[in-house]
PDB file of C-alpha atoms in Angstrom:
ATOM      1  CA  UNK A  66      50.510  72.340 -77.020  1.00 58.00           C
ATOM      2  CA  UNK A  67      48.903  70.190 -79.930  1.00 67.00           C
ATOM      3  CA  UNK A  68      51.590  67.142 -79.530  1.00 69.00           C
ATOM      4  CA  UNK A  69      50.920  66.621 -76.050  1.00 73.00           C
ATOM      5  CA  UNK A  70      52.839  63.491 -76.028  1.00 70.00           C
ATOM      6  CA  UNK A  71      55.851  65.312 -76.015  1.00 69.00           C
ATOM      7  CA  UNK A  72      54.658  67.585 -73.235  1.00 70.00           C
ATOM      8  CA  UNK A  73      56.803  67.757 -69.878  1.00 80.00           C
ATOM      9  CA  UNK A  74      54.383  68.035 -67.020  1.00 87.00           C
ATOM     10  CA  UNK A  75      56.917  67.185 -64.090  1.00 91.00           C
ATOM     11  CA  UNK A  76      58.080  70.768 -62.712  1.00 93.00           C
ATOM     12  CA  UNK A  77      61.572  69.299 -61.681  1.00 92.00           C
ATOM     13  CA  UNK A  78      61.725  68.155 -64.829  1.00 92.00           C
ATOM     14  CA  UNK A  79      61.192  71.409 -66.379  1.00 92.00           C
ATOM     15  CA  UNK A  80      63.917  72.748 -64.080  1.00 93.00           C
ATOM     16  CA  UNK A  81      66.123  70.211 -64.688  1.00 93.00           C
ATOM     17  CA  UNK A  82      65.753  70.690 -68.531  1.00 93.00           C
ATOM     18  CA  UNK A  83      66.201  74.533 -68.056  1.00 96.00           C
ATOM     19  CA  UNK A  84      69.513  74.183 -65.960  1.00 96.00           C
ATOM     20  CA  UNK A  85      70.793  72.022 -68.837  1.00 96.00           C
ATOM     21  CA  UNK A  86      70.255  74.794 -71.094  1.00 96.00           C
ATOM     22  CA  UNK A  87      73.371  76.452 -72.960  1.00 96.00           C
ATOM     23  CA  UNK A  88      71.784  79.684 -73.095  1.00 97.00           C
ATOM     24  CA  UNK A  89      68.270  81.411 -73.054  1.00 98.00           C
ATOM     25  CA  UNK A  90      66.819  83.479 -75.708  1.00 97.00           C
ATOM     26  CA  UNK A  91      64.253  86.419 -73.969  1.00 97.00           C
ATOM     27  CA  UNK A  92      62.123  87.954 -76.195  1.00 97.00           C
ATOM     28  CA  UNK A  93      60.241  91.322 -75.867  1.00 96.00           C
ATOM     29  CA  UNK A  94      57.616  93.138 -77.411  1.00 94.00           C
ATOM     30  CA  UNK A  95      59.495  95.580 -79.301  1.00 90.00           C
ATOM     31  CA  UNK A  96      58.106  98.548 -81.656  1.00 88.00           C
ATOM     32  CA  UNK A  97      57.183  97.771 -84.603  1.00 91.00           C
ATOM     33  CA  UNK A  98      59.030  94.305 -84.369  1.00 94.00           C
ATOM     34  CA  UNK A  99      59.458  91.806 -81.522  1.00 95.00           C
ATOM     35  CA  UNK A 100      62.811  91.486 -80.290  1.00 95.00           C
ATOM     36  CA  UNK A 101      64.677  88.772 -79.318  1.00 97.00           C
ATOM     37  CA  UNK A 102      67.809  88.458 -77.755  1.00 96.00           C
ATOM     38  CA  UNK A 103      70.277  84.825 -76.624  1.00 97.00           C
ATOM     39  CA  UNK A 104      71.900  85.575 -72.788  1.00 97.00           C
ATOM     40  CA  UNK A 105      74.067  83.494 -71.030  1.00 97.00           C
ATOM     41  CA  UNK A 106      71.851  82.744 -67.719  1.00 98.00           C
ATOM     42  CA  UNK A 107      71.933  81.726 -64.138  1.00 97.00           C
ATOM     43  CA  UNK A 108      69.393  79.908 -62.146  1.00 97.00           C
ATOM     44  CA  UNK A 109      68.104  80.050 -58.459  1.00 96.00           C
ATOM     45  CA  UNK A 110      65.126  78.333 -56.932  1.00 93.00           C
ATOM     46  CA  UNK A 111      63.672  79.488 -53.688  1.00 92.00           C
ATOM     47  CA  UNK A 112      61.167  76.771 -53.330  1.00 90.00           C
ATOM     48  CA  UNK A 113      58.702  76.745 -56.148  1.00 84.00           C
ATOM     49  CA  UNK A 114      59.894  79.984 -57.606  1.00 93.00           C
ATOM     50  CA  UNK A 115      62.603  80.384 -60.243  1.00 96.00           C
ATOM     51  CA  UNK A 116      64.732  83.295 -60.374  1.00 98.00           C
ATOM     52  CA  UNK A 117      66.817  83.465 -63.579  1.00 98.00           C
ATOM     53  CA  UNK A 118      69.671  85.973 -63.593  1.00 98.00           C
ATOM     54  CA  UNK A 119      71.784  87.361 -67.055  1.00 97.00           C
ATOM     55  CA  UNK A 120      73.995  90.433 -67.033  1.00 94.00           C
ATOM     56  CA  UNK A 121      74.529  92.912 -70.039  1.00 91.00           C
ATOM     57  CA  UNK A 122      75.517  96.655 -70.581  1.00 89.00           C
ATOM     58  CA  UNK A 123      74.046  99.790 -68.435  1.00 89.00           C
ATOM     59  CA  UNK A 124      72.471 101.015 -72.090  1.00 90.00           C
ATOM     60  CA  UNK A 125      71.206  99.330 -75.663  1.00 91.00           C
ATOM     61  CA  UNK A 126      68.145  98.074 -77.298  1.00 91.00           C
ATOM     62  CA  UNK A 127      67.798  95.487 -74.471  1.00 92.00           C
ATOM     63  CA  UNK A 128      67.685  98.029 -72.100  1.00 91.00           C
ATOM     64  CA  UNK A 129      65.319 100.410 -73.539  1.00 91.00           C
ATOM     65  CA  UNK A 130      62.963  96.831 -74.220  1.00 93.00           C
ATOM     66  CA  UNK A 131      63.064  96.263 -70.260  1.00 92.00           C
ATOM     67  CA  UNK A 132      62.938  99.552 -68.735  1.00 92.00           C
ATOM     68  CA  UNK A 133      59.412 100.425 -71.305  1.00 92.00           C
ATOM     69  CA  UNK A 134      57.531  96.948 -70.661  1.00 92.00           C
ATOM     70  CA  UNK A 135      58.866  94.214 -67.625  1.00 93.00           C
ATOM     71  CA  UNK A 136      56.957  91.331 -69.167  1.00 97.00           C
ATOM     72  CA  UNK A 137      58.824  88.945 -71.276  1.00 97.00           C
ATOM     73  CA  UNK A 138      58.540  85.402 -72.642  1.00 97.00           C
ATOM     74  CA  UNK A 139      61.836  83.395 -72.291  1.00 98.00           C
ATOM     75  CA  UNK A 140      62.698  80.502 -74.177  1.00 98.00           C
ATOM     76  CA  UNK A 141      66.033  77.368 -73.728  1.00 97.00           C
ATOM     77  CA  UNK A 142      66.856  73.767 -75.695  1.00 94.00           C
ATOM     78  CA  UNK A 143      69.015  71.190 -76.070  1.00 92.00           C
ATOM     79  CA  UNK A 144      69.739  70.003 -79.563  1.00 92.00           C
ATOM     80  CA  UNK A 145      71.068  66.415 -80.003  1.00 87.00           C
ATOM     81  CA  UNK A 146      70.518  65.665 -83.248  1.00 87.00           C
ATOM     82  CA  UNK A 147      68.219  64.614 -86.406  1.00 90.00           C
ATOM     83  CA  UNK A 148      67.387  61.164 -87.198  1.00 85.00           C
ATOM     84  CA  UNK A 149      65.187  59.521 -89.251  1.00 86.00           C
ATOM     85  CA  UNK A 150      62.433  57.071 -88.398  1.00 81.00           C
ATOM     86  CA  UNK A 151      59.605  55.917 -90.404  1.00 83.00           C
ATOM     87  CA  UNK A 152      57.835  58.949 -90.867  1.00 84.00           C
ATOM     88  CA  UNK A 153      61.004  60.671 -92.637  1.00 90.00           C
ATOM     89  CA  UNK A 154      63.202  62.863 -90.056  1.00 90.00           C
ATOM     90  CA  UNK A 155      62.953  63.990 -86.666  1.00 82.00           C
ATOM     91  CA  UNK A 156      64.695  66.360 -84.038  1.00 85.00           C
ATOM     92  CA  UNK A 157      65.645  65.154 -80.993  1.00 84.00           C
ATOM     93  CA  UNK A 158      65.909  68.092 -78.565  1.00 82.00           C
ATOM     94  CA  UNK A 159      64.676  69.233 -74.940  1.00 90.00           C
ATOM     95  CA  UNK A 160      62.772  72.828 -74.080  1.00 92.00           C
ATOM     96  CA  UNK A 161      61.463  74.959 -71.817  1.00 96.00           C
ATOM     97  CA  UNK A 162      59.037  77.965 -72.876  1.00 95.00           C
ATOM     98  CA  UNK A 163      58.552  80.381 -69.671  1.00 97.00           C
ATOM     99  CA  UNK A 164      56.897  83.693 -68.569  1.00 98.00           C
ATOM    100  CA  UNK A 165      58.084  86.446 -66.107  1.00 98.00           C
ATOM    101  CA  UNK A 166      58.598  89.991 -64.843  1.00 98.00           C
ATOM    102  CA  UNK A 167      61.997  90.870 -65.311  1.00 97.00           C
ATOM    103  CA  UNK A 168      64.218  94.093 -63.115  1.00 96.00           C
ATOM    104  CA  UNK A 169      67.310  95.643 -62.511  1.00 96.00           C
ATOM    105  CA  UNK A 170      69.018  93.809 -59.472  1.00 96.00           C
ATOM    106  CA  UNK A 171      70.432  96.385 -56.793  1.00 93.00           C
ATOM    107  CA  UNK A 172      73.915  95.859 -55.961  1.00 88.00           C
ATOM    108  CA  UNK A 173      73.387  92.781 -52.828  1.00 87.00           C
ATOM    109  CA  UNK A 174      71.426  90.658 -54.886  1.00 94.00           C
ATOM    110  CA  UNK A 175      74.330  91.798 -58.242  1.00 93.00           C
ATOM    111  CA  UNK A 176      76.724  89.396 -56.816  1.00 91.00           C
ATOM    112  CA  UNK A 177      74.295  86.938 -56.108  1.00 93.00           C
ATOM    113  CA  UNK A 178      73.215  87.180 -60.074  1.00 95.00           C
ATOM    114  CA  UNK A 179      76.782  86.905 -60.856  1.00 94.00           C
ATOM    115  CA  UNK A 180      77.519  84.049 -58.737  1.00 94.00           C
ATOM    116  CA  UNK A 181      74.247  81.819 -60.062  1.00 95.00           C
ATOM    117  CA  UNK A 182      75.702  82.632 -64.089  1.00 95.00           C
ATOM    118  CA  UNK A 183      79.383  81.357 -62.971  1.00 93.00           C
ATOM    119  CA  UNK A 184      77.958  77.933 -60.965  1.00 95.00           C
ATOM    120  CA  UNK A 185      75.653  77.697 -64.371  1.00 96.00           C
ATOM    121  CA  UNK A 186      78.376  77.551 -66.157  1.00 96.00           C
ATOM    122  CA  UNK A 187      80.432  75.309 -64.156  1.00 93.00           C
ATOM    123  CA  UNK A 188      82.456  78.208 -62.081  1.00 92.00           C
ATOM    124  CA  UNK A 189      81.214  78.159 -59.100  1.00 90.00           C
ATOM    125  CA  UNK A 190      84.338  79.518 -56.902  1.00 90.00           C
ATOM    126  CA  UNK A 191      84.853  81.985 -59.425  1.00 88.00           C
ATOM    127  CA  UNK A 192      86.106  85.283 -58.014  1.00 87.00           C
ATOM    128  CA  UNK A 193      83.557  87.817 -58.985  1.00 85.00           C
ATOM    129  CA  UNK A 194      85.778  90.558 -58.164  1.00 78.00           C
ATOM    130  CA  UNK A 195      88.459  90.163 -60.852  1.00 79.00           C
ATOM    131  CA  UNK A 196      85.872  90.548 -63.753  1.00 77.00           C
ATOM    132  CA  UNK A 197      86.936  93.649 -65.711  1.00 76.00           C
ATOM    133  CA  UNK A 198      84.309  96.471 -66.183  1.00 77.00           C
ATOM    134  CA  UNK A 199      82.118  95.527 -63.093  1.00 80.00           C
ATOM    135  CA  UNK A 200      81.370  98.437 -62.454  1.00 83.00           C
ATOM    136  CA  UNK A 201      79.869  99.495 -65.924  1.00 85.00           C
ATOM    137  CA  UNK A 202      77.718  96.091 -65.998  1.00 89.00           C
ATOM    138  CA  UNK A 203      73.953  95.460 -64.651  1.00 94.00           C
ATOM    139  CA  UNK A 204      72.695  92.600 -63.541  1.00 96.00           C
ATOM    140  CA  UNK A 205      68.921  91.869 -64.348  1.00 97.00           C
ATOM    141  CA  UNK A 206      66.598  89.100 -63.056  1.00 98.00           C
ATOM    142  CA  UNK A 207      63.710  87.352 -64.317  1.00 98.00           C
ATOM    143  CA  UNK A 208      60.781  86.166 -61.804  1.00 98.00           C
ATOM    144  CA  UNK A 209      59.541  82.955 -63.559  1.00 98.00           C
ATOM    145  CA  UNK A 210      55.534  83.274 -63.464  1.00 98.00           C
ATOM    146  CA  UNK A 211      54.780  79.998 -65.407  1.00 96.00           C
ATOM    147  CA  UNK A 212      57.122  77.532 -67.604  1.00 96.00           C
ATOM    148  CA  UNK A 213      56.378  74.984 -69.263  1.00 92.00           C
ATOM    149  CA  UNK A 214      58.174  71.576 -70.652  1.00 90.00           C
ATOM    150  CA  UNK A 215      58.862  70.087 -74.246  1.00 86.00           C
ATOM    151  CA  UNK A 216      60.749  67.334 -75.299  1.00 84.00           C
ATOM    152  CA  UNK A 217      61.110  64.853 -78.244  1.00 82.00           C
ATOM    153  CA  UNK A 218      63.522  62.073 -76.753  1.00 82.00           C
ATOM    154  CA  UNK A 219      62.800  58.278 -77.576  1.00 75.00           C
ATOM    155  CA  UNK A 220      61.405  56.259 -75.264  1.00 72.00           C
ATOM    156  CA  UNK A 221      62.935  53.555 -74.020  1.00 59.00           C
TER     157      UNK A 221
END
């Protein structure tokens, strides 16, 4: 990171910044191109280790991208806004940059995937079993092997 000044070091920071997170943007090593793709995202910690969750369809270009290579680089902000200061204009903004192995859930730990997404998005009582086309949805997860911090907030 060459402005380490703005680096996050604290890991419940990190986390905390990640929860905060609107959506996350995974990126693969596609064919001839990388490929990235924005998720919707849920988030559980089992003591150091993060476990993010996203759903999508049983087929498509995402698919194909996890099922030929299971490593992927992940990426989340927070926007608040551009200012200027005496340099000229800045971005104000929190993110995370992570790495992980990512997999199919099987159908136990589905619900569980489901459930994290709903409380991430302020639906935690949400009852998973009225969501239309179930059935013909997957539910992958992400094993978070290292993550790291940014932010460009001013001090106070």
């Amino acid at each position: 990171m060459n402005r380490t000044e703005r680096e996050v070091s604290d890991y419940k920071r990190i986390v905390d910044i990640l929860k905060r997170c609107n959506t996350i943007r995974i990126a693969f090593r596609g064919n001839e191109y990388p490929y990235v793709v924005p998720v919707s995202f849920g988030v559980n910690q089992i003591g150091d280790t993060l476990f993010l969750y996203f759903h999508g369809a049983k087929s498509g270009l995402k698919i194909n991208e996890i099922k030929r290579y299971a490593k992927v680089c992940f990426e989340g902000d927070i926007f608040y806004k551009v200012e200027e200061w005496a340099h000229g204009i800045t971005t104000r903004y929190e993110s995370v940059i992570g790495f992980g192995d990512i997999e199919l859930v099987g159908e136990d730990e589905k619900i569980t995937g489901l459930k994290s997404i709903c409380t991430h998005y302020d639906r935690p009582d949400y009852p998973i079993g009225r969501c239309r086309g179930l059935e013909m949805t997957d539910v992958y997860k992400i094993t978070v092997k290292s993550i790291t911090g940014k932010t460009n907030l001013p001090i106070h």
